Coordinates of C-alpha atoms and ligand atoms in Angstrom, one line a residue:
X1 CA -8.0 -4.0 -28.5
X2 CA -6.2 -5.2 -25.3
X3 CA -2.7 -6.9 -25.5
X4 CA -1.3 -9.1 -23.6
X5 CA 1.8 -7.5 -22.1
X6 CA 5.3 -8.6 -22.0
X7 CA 7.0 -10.0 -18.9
X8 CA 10.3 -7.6 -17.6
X9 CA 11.8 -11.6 -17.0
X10 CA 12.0 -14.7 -18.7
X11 CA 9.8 -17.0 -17.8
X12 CA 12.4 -19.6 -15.4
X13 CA 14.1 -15.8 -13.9
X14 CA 11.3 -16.7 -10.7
X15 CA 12.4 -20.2 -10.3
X16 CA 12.6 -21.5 -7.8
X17 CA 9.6 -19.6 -6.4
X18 CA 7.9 -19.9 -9.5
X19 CA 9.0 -22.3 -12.5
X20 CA 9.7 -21.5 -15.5
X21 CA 6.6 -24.2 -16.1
X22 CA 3.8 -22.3 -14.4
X23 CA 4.7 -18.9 -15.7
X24 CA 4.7 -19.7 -18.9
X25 CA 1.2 -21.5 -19.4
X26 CA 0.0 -19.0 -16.4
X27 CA 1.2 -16.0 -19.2
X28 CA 0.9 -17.6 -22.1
X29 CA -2.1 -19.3 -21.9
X30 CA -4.0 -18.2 -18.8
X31 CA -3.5 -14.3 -19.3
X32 CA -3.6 -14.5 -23.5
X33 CA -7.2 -16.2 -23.2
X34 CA -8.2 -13.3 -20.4
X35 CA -7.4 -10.7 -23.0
X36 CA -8.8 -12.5 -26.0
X37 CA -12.0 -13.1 -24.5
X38 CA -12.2 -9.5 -23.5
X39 CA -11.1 -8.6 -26.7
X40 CA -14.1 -10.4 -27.9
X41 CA -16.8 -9.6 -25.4
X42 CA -16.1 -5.7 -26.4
X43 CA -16.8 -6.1 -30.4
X44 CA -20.3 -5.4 -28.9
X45 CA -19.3 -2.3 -27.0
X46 CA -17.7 -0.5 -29.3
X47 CA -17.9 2.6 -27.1
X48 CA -16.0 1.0 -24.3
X49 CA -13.0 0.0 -26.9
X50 CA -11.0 3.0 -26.1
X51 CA -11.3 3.1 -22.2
X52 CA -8.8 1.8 -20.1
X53 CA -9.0 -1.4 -18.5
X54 CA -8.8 0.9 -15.1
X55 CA -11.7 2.4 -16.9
X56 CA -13.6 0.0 -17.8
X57 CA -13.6 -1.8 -14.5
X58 CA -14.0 1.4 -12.6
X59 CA -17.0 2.5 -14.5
X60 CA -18.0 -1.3 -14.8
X61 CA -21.7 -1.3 -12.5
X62 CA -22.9 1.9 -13.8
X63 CA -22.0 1.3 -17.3
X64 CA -25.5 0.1 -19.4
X65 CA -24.9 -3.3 -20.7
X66 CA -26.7 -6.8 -20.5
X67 CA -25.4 -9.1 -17.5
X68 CA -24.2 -11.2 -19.7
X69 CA -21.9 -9.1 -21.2
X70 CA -20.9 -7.2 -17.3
X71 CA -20.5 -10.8 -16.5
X72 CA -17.7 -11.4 -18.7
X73 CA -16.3 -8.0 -18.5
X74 CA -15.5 -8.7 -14.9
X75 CA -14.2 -11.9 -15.0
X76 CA -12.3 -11.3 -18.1
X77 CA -11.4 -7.5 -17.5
X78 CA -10.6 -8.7 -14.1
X79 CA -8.1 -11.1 -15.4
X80 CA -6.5 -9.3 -17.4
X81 CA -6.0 -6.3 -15.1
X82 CA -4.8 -8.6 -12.1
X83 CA -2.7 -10.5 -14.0
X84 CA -0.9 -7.5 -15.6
X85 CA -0.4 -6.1 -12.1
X86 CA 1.0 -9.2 -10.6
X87 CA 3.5 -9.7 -13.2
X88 CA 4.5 -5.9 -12.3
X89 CA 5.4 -6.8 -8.9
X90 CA 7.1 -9.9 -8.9
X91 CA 11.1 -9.5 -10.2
X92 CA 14.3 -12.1 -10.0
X93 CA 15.5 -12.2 -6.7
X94 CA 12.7 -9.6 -5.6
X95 CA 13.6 -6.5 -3.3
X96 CA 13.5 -5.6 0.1
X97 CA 10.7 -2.5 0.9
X98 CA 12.3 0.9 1.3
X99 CA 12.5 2.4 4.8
X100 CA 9.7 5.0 4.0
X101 CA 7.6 2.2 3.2
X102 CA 8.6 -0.2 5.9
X103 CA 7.9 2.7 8.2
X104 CA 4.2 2.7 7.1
X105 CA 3.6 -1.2 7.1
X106 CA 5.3 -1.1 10.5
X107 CA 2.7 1.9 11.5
X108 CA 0.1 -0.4 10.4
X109 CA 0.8 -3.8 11.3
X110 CA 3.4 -3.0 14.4
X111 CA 6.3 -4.8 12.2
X112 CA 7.0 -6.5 8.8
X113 CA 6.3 -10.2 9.5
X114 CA 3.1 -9.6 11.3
X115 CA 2.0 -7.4 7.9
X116 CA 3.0 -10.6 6.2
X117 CA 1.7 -13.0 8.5
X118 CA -1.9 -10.9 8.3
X119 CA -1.2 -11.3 4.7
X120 CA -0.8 -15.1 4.4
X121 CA -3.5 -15.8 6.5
X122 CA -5.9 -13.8 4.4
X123 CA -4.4 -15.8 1.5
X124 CA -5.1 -18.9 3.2
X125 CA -8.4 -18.0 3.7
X126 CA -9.4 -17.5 0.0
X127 CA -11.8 -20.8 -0.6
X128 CA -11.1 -21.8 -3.8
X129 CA -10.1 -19.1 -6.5
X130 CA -9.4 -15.8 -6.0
X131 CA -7.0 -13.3 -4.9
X132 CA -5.3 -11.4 -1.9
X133 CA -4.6 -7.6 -2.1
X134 CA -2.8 -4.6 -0.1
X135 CA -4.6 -1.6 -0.9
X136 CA -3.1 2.1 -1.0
X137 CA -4.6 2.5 2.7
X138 CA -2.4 -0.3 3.7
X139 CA -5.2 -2.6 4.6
X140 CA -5.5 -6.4 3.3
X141 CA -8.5 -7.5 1.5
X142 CA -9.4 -10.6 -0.5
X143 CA -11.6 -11.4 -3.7
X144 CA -13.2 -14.2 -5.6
X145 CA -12.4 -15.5 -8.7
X146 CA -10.9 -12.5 -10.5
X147 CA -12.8 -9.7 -9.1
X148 CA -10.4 -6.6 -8.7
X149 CA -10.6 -4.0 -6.0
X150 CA -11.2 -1.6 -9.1
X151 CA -14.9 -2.7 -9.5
X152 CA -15.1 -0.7 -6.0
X153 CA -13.0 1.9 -7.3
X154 CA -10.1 1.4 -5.9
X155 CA -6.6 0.6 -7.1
X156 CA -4.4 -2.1 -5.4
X157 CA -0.8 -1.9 -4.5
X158 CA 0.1 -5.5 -4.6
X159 CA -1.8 -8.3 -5.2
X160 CA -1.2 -12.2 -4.9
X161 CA -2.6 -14.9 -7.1
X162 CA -4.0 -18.0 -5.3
X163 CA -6.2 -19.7 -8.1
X164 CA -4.8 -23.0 -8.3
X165 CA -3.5 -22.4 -12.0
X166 CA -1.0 -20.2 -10.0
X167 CA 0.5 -22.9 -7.7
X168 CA -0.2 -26.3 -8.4
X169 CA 2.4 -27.5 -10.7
X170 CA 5.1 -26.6 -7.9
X171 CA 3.0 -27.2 -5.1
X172 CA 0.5 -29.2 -5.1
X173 CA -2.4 -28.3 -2.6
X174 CA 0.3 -26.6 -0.4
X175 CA -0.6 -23.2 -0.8
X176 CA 1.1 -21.8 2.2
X177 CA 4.5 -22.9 0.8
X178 CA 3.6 -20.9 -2.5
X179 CA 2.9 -18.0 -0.4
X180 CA 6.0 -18.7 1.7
X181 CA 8.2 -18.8 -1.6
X182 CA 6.5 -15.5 -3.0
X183 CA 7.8 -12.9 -0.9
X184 CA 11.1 -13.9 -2.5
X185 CA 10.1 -12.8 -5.7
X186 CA 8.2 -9.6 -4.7
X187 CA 9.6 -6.4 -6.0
X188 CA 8.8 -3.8 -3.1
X189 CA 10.2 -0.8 -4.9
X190 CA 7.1 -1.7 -7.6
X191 CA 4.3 -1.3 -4.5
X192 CA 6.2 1.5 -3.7
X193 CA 5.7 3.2 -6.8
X194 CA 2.0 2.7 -6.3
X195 CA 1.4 4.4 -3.4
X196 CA 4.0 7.3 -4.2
X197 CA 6.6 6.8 -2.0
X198 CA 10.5 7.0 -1.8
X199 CA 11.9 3.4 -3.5
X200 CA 15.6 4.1 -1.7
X201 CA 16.4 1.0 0.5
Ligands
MN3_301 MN1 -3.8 -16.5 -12.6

């Protein structure tokens, strides 16, 4: 049985960027109803009840099972995965990206605010609900609803919720002050961690 997982903050420690509000029914409610209808979806797949969620959504297309049931397992799987991940890389305050790592975004995107500009604009792009991810080659790539970039294998290194659910309480329709507010609260030494690299400023 999945769980949801504890936040490493309490729920106002993103304020301003995020209130105390939003992460609360976005945890609470949003994530908890992710897991539970997971949870229930795999009472009929009692084989896949000790696989990771990594696993599970890895494995997910070549797994037998009815659509019905793949159906919910990726939306619900999905959501519970993403949201687990996201809560990972946001922290109080945030932190800046280590010089190994700043090297490699630089390498790839010829400086920081044009990575994050690249970024926001694929965020912008998103119509309607989904999600914006950096991947371990350093590219950024979007999905719907809450597809994760494990259903194509591969594991993200930071990831950006822009369903509505996320956002709206602070900001209305404004979505690019939500994304604007963000980077305040992302925790660079976490991404680091996922792609293996130094986390010394
Ligand atoms: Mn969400």
């Amino acid at each position: 049985m999945f769980t949801l997982p504890e936040l490493d903050y309490d729920y106002s420690a993103l304020s301003p960027a995020i209130s105390a509000d939003i992460m609360q029914l976005h945890h609470d409610k949003h994530h908890q109803t992710y897991v539970d209808k997971l949870n229930a979806v795999l009472q009929g797949s009692p084989d896949l009840q000790n696989k990771t969620i990594e696993e599970i959504l890895t494995e997910l297309d070549s797994l037998s099972l009815s659509e019905e049931t793949r159906t919910a397992i990726r939306n619900n799987g999905g959501g519970h995965y993403n949201h687990s991940l996201f809560w990972k890389i946001m922290k109080p305050g945030g932190s800046q990206p280590s010089t190994e790592l700043l090297g490699k975004i630089n390498e790839a995107y010829g400086d920081f605010d044009t990575f994050k500009k690249n970024f926001a604009q694929a965020a912008l792009g998103v119509f309607g609900s989904g999600w914006v991810w950096l991947l371990p080659d350093l590219t950024i790539t979007t999905t719907a609803n809450q597809d994760s970039p494990l259903l194509d294998g591969i594991t993200p290194v930071l990831g950006l919720d822009v369903w509505e659910h996320a956002y709206y309480l602070d900001y209305k329709n404004v979505r690019p002050d939500y994304i604007a507010a963000w980077w305040g609260v992302v925790d660079w030494d976490e991404v680091s961690k996922h792609l293996n690299i130094g986390s010394t400023v």
